[in-house]
CSV table of C-alpha atoms and ligand atoms in Angstrom, one decimal:
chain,number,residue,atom,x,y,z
A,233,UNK,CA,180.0,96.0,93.9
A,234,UNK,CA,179.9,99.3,95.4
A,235,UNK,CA,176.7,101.7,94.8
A,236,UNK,CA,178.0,103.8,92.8
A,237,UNK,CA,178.9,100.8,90.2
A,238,UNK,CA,174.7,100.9,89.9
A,239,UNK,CA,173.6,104.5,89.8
A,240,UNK,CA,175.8,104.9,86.6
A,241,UNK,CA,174.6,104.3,83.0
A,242,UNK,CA,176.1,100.9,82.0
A,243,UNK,CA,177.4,99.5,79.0
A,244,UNK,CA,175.9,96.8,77.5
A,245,UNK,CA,178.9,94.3,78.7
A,246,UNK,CA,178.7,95.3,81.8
A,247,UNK,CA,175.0,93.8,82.0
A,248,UNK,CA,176.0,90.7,80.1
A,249,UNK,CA,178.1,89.9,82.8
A,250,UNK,CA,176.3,90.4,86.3
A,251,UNK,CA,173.0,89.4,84.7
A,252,UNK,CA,175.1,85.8,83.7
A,253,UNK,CA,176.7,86.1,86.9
A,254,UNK,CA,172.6,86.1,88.7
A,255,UNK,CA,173.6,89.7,90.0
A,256,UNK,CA,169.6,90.3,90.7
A,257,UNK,CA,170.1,94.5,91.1
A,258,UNK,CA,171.4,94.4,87.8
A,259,UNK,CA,168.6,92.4,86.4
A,260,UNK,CA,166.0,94.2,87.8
A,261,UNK,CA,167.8,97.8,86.1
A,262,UNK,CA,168.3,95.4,82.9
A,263,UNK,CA,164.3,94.6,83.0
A,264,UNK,CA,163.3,98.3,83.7
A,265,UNK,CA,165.7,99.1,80.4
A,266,UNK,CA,163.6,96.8,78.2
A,267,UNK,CA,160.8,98.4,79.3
A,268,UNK,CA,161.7,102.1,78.7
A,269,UNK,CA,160.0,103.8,75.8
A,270,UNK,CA,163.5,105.8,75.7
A,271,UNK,CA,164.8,104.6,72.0
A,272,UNK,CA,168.6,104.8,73.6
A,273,UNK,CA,167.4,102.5,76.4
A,274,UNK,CA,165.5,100.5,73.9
A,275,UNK,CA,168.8,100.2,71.6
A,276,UNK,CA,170.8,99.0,74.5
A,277,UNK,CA,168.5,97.0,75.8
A,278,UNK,CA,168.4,95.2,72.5
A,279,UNK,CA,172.2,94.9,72.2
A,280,UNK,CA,171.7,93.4,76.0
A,281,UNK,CA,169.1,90.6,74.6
A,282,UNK,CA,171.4,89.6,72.0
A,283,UNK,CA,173.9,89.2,73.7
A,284,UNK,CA,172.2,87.2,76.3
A,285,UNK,CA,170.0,84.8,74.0
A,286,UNK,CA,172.4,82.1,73.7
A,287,UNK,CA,172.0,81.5,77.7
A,288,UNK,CA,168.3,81.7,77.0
A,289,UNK,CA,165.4,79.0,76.9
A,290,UNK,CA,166.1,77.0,79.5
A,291,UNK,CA,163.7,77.7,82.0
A,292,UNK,CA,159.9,75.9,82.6
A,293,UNK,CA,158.2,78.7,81.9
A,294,UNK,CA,154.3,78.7,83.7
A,295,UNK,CA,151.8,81.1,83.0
A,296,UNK,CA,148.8,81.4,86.3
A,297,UNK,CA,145.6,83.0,86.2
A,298,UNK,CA,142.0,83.8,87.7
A,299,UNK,CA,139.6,86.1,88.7
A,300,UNK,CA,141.0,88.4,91.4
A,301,UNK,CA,140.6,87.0,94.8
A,302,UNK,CA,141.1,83.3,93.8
A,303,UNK,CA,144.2,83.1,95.2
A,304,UNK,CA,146.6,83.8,92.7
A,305,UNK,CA,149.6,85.0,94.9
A,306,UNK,CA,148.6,82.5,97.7
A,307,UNK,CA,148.7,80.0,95.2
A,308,UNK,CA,152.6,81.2,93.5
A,309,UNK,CA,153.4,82.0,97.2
A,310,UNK,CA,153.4,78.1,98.6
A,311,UNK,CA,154.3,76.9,94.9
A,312,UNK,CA,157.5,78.5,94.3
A,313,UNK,CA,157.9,77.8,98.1
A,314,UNK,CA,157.8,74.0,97.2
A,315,UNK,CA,160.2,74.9,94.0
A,316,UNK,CA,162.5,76.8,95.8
A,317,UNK,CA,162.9,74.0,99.2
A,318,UNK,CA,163.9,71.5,95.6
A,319,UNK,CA,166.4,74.4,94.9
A,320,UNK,CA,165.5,75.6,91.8
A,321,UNK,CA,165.5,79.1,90.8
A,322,UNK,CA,161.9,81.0,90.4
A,323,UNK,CA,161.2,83.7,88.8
A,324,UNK,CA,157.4,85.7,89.3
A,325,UNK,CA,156.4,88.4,86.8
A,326,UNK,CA,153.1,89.5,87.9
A,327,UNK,CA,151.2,91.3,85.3
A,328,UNK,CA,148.7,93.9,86.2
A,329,UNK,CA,146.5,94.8,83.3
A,330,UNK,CA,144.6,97.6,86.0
A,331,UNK,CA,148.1,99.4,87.3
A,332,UNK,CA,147.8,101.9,83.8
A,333,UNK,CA,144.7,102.6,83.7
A,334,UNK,CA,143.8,103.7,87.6
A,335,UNK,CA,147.7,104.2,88.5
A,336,UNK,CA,146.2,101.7,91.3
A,337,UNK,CA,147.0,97.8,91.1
A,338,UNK,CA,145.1,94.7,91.7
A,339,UNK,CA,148.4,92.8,92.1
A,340,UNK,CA,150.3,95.5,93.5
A,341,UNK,CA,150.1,95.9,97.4
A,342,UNK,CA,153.1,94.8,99.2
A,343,UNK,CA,152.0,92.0,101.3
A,344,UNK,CA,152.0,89.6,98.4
A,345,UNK,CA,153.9,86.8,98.4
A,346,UNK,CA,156.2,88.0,101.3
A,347,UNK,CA,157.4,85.0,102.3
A,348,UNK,CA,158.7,84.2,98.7
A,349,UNK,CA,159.7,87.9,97.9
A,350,UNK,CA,162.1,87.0,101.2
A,351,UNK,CA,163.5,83.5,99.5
A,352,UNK,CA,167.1,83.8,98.0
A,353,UNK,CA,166.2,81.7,95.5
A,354,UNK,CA,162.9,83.7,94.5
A,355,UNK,CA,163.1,86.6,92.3
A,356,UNK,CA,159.5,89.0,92.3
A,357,UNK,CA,158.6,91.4,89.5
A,358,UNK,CA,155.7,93.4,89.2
A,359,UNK,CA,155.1,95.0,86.3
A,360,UNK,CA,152.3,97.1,84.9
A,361,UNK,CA,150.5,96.8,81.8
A,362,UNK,CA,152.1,97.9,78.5
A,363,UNK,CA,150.5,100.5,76.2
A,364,UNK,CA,147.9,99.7,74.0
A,365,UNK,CA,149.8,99.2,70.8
A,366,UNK,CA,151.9,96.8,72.8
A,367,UNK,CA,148.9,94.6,74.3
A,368,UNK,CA,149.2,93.0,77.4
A,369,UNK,CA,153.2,94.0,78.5
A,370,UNK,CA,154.9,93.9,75.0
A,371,UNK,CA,157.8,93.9,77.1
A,372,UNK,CA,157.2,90.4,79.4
A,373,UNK,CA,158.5,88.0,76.7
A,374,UNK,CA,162.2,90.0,76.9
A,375,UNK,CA,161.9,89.8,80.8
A,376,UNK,CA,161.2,86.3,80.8
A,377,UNK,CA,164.5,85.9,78.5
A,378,UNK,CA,167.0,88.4,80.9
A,379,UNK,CA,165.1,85.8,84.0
A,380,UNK,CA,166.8,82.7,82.0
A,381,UNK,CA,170.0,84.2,81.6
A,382,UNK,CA,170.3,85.1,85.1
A,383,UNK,CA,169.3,81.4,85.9
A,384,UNK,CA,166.2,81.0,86.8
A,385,UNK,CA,164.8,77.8,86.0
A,386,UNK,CA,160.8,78.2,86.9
A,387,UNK,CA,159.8,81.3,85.4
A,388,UNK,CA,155.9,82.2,86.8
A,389,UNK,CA,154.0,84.7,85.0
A,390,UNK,CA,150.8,85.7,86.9
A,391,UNK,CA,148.4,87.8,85.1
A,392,UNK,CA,144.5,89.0,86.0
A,393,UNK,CA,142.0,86.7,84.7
A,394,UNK,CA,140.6,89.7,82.9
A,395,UNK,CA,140.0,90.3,79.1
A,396,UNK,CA,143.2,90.0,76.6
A,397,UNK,CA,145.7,89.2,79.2
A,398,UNK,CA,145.7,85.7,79.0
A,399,UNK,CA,145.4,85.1,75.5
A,400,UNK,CA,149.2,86.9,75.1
A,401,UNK,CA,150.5,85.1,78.3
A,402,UNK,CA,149.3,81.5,77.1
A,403,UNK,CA,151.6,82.7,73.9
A,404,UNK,CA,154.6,82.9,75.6
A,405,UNK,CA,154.4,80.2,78.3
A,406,UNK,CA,155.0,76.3,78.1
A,407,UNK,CA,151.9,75.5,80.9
A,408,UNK,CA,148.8,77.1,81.3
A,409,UNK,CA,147.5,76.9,85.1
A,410,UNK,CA,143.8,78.4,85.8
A,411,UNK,CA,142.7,78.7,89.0
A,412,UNK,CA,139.2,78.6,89.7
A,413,UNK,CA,137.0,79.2,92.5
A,414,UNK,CA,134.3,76.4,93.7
A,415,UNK,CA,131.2,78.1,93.8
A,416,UNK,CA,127.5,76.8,95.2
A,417,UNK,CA,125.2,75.9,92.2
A,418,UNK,CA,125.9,76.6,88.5
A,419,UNK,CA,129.8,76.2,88.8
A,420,UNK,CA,130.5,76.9,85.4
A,421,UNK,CA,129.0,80.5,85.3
A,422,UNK,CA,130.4,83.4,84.1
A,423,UNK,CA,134.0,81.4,82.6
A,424,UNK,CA,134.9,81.8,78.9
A,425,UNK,CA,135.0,78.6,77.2
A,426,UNK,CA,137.9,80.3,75.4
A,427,UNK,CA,139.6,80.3,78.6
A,428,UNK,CA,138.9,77.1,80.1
A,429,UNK,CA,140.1,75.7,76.4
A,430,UNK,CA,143.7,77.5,76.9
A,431,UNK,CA,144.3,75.7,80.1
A,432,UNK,CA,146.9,72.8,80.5
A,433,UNK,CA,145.2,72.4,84.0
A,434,UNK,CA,142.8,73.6,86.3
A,435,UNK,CA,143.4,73.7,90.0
A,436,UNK,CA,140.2,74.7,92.0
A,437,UNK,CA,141.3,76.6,94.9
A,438,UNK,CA,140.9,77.0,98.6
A,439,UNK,CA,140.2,73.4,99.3
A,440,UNK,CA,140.0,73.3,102.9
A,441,UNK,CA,137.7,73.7,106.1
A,442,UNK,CA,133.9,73.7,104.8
A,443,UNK,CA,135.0,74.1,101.4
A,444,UNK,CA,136.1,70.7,100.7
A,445,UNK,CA,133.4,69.3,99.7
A,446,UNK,CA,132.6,71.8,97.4
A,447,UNK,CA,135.6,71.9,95.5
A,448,UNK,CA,135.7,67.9,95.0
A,449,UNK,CA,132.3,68.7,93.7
A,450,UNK,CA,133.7,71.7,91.2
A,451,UNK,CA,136.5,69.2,90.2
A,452,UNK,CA,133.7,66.6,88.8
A,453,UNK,CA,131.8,69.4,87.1
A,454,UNK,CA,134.7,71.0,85.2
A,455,UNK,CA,136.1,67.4,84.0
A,456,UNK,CA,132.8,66.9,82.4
A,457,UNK,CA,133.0,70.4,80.9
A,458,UNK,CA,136.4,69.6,79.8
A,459,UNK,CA,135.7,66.4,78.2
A,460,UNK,CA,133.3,68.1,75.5
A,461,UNK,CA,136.6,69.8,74.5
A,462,UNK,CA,139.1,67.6,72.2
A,463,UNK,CA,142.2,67.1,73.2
A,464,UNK,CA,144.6,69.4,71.6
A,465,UNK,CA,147.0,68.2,69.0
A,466,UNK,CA,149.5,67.9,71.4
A,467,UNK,CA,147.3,65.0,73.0
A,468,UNK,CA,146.9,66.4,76.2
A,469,UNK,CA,143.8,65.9,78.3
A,470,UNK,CA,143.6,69.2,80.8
A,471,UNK,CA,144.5,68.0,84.5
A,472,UNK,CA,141.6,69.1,87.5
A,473,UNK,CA,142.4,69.6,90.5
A,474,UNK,CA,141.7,70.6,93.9
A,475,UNK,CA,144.1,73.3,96.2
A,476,UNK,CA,144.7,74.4,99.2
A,477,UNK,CA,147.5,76.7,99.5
A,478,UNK,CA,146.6,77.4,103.1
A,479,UNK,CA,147.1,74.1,103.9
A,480,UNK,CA,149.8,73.5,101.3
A,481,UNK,CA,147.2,70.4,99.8
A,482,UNK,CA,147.8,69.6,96.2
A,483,UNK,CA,150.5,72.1,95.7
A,484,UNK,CA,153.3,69.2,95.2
A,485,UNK,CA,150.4,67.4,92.5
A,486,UNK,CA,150.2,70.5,90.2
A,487,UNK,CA,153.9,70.5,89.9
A,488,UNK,CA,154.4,66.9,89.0
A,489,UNK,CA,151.7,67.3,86.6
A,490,UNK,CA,153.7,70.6,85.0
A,491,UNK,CA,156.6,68.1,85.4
A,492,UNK,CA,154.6,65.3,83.6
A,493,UNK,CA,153.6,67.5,80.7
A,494,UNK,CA,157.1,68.9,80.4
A,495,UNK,CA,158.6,65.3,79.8
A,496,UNK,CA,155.5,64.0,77.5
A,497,UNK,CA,155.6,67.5,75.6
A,498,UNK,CA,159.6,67.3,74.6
A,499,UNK,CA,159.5,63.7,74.3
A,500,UNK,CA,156.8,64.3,71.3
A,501,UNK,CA,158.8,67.5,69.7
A,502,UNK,CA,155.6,69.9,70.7
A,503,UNK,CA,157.7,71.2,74.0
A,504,UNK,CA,160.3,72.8,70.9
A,505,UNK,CA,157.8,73.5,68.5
A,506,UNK,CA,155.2,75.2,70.9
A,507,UNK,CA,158.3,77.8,71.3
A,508,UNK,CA,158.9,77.7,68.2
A,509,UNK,CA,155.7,79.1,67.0
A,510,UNK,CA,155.5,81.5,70.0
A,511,UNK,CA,158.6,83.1,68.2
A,512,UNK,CA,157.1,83.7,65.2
A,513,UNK,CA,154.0,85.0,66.5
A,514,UNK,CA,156.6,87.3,68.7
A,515,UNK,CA,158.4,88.4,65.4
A,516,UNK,CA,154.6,89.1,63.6
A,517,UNK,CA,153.7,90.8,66.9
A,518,UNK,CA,156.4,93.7,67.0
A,519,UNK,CA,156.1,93.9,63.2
A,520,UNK,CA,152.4,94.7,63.6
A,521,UNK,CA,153.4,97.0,66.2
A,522,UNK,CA,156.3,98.8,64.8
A,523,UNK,CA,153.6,99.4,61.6
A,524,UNK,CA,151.3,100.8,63.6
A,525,UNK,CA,153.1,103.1,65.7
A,526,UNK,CA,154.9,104.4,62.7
A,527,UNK,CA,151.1,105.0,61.0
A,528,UNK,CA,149.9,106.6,64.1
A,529,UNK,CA,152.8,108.7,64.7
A,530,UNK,CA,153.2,110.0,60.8
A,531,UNK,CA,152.4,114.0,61.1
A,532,UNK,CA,150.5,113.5,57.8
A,533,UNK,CA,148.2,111.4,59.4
A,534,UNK,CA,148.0,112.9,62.5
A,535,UNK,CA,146.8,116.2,61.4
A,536,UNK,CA,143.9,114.1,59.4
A,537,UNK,CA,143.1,111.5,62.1
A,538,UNK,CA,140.3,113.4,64.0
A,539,UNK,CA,138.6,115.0,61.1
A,540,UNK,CA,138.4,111.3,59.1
A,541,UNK,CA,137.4,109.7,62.6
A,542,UNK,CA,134.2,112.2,62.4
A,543,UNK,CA,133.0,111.7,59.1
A,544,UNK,CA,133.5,107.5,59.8
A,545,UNK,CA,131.1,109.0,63.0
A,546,UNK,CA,128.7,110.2,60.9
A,547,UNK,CA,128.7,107.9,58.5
A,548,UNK,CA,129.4,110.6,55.8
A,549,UNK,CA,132.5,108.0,54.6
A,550,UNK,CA,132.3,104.3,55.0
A,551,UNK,CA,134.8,102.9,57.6
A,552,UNK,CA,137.1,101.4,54.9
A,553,UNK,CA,136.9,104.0,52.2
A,554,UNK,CA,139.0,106.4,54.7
A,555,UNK,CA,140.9,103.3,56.1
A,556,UNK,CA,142.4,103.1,52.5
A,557,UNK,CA,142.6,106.5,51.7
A,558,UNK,CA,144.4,107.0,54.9
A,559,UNK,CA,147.2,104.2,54.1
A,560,UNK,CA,147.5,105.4,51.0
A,561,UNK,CA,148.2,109.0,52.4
A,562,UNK,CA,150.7,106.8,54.4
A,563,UNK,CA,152.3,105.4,52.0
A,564,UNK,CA,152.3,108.3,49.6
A,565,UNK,CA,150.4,107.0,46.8
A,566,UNK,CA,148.6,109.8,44.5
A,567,UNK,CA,144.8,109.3,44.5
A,568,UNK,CA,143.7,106.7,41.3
A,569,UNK,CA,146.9,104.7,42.3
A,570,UNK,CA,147.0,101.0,42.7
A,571,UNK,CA,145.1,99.5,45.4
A,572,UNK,CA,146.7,99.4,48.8
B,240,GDP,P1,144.5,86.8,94.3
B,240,GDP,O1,143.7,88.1,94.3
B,240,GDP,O2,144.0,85.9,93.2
B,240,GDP,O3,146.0,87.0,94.3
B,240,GDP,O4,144.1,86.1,95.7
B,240,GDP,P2,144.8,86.0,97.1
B,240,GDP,O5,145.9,85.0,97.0
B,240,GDP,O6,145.2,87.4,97.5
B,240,GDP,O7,143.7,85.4,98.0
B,240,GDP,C1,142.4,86.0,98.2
B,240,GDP,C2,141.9,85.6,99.5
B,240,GDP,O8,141.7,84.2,99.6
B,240,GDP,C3,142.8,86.0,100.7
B,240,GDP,O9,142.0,86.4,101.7
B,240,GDP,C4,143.4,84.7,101.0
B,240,GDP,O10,143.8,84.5,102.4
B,240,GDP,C5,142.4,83.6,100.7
B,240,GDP,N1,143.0,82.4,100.3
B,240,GDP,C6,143.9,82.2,99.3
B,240,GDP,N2,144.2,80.9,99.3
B,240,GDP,C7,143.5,80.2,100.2
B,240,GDP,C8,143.4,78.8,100.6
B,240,GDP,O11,144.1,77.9,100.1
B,240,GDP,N3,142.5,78.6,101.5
B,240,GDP,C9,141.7,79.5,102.1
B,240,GDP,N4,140.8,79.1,103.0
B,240,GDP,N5,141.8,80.8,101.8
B,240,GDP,C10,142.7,81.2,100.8
């Protein structure tokens, strides 16, 4: 198709068909639509999704994270090498919770992942951090669904091992890979149980040259830590293992481990049912969201926001006494009414 065909606005059929057809351009504008705060862009984008959905959910979708400089896009680099020399079709949303905030990026520079970004079968896409309302991307769970229409069938989603992020990206994949580095001496420093608990595995990275030793010996230590956690309901006992994506060492391990999981999880139901949940929460999420922005966006309460804030400041008015009295301005109920 000629240029021109892409610098014009498009109809909503017009990117059913090249995103079912894998036209990537046209994926990439249909991903920048669903992340538009433009409410026409946001309608069509909408009318896109729906369209799409029945050529959704078929993709292994594999969420990665760590603390920068653990090897994150070395590690997605010789993995979705691997995936893509068995043919299949890998998506990578990379998630930068820092791009907003400093207009810089952690994940941003442009040598990442060139050899992958260079694959025909590999599809890259940064994206930066959704607003606050929105958490983490409010908008990554739509990309991963345009990704799967366009046929991709390993969807990656790499995200900063920083704050919120990965509680919303371990709600909207099937696996849960943390990478960790060995370190000398007290190896389970500084990592949040609550983390370590989300993981389906953990591959210690950069297991080569001097550091081999080390990272057999980080291996041992986070199996122990892992065997005070139960298993979760699904039955699963967290994987451990050892990387080297330098060396491309343990790479083909951690995916038949994903591979593994995959079969045991939909042979049990929990594969479905883990989705299934994850579209609830997804519903609840944009409820809570649409609520709020309308609250925060009311003129009403607007013009009272920063005068209330104060007196909850000085502790003139207790926190919830002007949280209710503020809803209730929302919601236009006369002073005396029923409780909200
Ligand atoms: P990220 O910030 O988590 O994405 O980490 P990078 O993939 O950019 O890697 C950080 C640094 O670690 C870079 O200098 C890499 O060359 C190095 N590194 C990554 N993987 C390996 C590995 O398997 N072995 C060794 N020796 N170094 C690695």
């Amino acid at each position: 198709m000629g240029v021109s065909f892409y610098k014009k606005r498009l109809n909503s059929a017009q990117y059913v068909s090249g995103i079912l057809k894998g036209d990537r351009i046209l994926l990439s504008k249909a991903i920048t639509l669903v992340e538009s705060k433009l409410p026409p862009d946001n309608v069509l984008a909408e009318n896109v999704l729906e369209q799409l959905l029945p050529h959704t959910g078929n993709s292994l979708r594999i969420g990665v994270t760590g603390v920068p400089g653990v090897g994150k896009s070395s590690f997605i680099e010789s993995f979705g090498k691997l995936l893509t020399s068995l043919g299949k079709k890998t998506a990578v949303l990379t998630i930068d919770p820092s791009s907003q905030r400093s207009k810089g990026s952690i994940l941003g520079d442009k040598t990442r992942m060139e050899e992958l970004a260079n694959d025909p079968l590999a599809y890259i896409r940064p994206s930066a951090a959704g607003d606050m309302l929105g958490g983490v991307h409010s908008r990554t769970r739509e990309t991963i669904l345009l990704c799967e229409a366009a046929g991709f069938e390993v969807i990656i989603i790499e995200t900063v091992g920083v704050g919120q992020s990965e509680t919303t990206v371990k709600g909207m994949v099937d696996f849960f890979l943390l990478l960790m580095l060995s370190g000398a001496g007290d190896e389970l420093q500084g990592i949040k149980k609550g983390i370590m608990e989300m993981a389906d595995a953990i591959a210690i990275t950069k297991a080569d040259g001097d550091n081999v030793q080390k990272s057999e010996l980080a291996k041992r230590e986070y199996q122990n830590a892992l065997h005070m956690f139960p298993p979760g309901e699904n039955g699963w006992y967290p994987a451990v293992v050892t990387c080297s994506s330098l060396k491309k060492i343990g790479i083909q391990e951690i995916w038949d481990i994903i591979i593994r999981y995959e079969t045991l999880m939909k042979s049990k139901g929990f594969f479905q049912s883990n989705r299934q949940q994850q579209n609830i929460s997804w519903m609840r999420e944009t409820i809570s969201y649409y609520l709020q922005a309308d609250f925060y966006n009311n003129t009403g309460i607007k013009k009272l926001l920063s005068l209330k804030m104060n007196q909850v400041e000085n502790g003139t008015t207790p926190a919830i006494t002007v949280a209710k009295e503020m809803l209730n301005l929302f919601y236009q109920k006369p002073e005396g009414s029923a409780e909200v």
